[in-house]
JSON list of C-alpha atoms in Angstrom, two decimals:
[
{"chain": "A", "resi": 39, "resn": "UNK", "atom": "CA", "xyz": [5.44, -57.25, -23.42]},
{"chain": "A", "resi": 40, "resn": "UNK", "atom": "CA", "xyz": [8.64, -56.53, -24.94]},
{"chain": "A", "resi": 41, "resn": "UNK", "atom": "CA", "xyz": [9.45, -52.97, -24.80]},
{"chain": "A", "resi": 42, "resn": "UNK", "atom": "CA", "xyz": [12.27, -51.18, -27.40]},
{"chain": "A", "resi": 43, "resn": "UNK", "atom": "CA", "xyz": [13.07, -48.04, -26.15]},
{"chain": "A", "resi": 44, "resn": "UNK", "atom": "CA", "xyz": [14.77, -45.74, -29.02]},
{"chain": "A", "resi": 45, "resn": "UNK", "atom": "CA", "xyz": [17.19, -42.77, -28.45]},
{"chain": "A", "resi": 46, "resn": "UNK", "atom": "CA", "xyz": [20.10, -41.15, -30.47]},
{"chain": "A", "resi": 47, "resn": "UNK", "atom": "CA", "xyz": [22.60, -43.00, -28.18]},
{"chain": "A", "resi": 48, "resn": "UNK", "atom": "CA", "xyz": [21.41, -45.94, -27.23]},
{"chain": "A", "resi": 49, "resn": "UNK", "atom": "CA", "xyz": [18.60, -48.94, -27.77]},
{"chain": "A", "resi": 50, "resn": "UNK", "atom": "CA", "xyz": [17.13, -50.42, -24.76]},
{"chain": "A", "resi": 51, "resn": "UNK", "atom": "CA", "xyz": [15.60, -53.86, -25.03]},
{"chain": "A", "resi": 52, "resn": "UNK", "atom": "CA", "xyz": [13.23, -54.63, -22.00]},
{"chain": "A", "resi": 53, "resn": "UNK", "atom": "CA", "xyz": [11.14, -57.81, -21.04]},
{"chain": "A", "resi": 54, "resn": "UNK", "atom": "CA", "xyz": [9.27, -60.96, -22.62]},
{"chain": "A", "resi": 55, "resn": "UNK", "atom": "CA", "xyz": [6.43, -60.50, -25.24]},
{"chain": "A", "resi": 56, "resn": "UNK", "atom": "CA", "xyz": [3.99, -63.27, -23.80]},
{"chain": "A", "resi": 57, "resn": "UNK", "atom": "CA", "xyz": [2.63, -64.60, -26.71]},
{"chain": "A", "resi": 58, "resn": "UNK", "atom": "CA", "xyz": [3.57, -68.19, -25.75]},
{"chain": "A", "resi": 59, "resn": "UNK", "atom": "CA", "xyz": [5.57, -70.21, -23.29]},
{"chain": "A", "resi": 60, "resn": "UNK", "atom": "CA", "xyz": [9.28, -69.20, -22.58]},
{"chain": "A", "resi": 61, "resn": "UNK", "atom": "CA", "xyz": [10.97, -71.31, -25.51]},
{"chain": "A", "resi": 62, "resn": "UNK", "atom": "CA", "xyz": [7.97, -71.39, -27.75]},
{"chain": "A", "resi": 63, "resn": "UNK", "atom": "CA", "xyz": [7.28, -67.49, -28.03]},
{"chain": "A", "resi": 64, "resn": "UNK", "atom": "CA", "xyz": [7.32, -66.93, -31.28]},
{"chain": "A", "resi": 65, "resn": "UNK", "atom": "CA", "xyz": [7.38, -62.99, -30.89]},
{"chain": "A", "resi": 66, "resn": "UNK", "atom": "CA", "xyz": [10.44, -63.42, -28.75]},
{"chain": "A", "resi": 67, "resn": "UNK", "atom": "CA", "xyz": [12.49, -65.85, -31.27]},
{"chain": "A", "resi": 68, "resn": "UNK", "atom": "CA", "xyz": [11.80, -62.91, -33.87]},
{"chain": "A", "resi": 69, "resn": "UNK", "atom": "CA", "xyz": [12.58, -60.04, -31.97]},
{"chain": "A", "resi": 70, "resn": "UNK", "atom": "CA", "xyz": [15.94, -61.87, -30.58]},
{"chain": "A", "resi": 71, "resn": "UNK", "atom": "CA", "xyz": [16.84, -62.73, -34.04]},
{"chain": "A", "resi": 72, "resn": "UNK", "atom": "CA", "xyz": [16.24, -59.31, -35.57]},
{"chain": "A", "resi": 73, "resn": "UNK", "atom": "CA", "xyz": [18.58, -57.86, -32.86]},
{"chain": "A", "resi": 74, "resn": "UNK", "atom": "CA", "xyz": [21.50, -60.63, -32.73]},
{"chain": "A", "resi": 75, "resn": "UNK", "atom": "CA", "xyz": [21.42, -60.25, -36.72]},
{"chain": "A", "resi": 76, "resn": "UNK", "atom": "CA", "xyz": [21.88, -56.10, -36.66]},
{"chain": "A", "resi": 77, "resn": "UNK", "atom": "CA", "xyz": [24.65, -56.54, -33.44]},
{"chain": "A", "resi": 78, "resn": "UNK", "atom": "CA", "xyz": [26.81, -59.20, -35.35]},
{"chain": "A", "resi": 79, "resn": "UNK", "atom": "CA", "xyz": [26.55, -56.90, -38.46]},
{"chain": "A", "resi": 80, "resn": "UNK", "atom": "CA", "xyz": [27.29, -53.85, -37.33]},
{"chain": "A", "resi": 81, "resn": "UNK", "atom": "CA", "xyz": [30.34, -55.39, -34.95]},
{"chain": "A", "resi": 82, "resn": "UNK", "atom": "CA", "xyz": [31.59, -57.28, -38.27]},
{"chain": "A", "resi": 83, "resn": "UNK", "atom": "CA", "xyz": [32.10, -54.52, -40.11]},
{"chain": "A", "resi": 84, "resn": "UNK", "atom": "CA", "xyz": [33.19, -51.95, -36.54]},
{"chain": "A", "resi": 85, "resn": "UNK", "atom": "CA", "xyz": [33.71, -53.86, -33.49]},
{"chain": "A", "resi": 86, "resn": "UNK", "atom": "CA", "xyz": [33.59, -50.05, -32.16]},
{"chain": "A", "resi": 87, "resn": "UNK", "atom": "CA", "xyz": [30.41, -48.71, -33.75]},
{"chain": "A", "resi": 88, "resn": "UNK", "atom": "CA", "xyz": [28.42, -50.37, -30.52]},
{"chain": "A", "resi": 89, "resn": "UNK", "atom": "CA", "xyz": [28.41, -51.90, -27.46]},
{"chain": "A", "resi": 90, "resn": "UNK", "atom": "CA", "xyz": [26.15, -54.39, -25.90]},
{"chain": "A", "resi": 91, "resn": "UNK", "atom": "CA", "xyz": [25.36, -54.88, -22.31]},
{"chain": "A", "resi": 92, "resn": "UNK", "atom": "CA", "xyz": [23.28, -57.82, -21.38]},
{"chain": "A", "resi": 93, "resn": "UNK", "atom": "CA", "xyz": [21.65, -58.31, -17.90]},
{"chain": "A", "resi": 94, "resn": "UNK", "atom": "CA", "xyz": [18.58, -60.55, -16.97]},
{"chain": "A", "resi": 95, "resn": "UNK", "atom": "CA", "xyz": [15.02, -59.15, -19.42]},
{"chain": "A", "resi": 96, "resn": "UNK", "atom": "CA", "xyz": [17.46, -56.48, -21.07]},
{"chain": "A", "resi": 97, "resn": "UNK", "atom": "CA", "xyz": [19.35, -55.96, -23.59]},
{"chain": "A", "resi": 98, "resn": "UNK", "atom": "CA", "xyz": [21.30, -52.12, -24.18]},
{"chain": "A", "resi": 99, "resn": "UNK", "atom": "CA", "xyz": [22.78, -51.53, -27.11]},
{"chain": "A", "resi": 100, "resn": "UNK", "atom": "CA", "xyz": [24.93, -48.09, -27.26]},
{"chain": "A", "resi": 101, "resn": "UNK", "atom": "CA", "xyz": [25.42, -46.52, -30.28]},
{"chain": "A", "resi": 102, "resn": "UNK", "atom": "CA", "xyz": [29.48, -45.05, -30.32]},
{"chain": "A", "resi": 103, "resn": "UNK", "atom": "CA", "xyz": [29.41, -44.34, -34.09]},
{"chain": "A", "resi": 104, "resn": "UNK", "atom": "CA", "xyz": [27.09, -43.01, -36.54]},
{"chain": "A", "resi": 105, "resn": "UNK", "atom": "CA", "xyz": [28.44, -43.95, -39.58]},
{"chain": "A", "resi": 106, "resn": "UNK", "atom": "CA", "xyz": [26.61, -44.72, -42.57]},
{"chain": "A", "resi": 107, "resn": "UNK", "atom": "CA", "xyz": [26.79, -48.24, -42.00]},
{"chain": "A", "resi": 108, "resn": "UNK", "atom": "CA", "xyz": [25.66, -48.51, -38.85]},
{"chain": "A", "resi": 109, "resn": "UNK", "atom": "CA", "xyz": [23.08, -46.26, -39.25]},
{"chain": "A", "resi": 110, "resn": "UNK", "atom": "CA", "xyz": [21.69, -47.78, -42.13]},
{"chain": "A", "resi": 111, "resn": "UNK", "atom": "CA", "xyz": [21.77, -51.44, -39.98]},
{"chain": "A", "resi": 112, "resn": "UNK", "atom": "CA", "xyz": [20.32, -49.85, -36.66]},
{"chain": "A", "resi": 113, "resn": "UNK", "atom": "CA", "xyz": [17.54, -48.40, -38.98]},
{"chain": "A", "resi": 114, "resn": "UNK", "atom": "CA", "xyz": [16.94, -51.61, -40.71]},
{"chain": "A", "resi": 115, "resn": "UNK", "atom": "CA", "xyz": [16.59, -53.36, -37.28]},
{"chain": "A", "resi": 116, "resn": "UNK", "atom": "CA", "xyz": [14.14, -50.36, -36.17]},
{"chain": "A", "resi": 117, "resn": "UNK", "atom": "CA", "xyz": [11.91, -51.10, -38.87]},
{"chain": "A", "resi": 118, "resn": "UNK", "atom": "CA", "xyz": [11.68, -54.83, -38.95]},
{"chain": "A", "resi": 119, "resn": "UNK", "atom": "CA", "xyz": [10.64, -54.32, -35.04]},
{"chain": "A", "resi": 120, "resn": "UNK", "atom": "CA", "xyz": [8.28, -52.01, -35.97]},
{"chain": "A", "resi": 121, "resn": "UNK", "atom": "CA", "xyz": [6.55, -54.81, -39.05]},
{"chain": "A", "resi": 122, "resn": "UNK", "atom": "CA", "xyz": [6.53, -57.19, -35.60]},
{"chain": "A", "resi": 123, "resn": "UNK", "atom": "CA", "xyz": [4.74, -54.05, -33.38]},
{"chain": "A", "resi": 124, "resn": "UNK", "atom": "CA", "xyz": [2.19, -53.89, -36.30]},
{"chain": "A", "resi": 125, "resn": "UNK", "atom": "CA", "xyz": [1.81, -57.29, -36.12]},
{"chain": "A", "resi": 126, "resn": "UNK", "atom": "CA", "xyz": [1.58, -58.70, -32.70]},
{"chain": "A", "resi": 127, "resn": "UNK", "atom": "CA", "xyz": [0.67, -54.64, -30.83]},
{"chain": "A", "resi": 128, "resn": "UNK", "atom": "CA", "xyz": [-0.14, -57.01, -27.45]},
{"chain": "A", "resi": 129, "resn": "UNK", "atom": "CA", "xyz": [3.24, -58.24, -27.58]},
{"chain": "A", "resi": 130, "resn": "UNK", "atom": "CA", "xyz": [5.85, -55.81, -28.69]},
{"chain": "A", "resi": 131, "resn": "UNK", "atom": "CA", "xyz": [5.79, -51.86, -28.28]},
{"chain": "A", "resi": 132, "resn": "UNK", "atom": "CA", "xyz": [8.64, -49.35, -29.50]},
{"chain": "A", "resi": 133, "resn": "UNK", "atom": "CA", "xyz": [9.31, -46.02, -27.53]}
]
């Protein structure tokens, strides 16, 4: 199960959703694109607003700025994770 853990500073990405074999999860490929999307967006327009830090199963994104923008883009990405939670609730839980 991928887990999204949600705080004021920071969004912690954590695991693999299961649905289907590594490379053919569809839960995953939606999840991953949702994020990459809202990263290269918000680091477009503010390379500062956020960092990333990757490590193996997790992904931590830390929120420097809360600008409009950003916050508008992080909130975006929140609720398009939350349409997948609805969808696949086996697969995909936010915190």
């Amino acid at each position: 199960m991928i887990k999204v853990e949600v705080t004021k500073k920071d969004i912690t990405i954590l695991g693999h959703a299961m649905y289907d074999d590594y490379g053919k999860d569809i839960v995953c490929a939606a999840v991953s694109s949702t994020i990459i999307t809202s990263v290269e967006s918000i680091a477009a327009i503010n390379v500062n607003a956020i960092d990333v830090i990757e490590e193996e199963n997790k992904l931590q994104i830390i929120i420097n700025m809360h600008d409009d923008i950003t916050n508008k883009l992080i909130k975006t990405m929140i609720s398009l994770l939350s349409e997948l939670e609805k969808k696949y609730p086996k697969n995909i839980k936010i915190i």
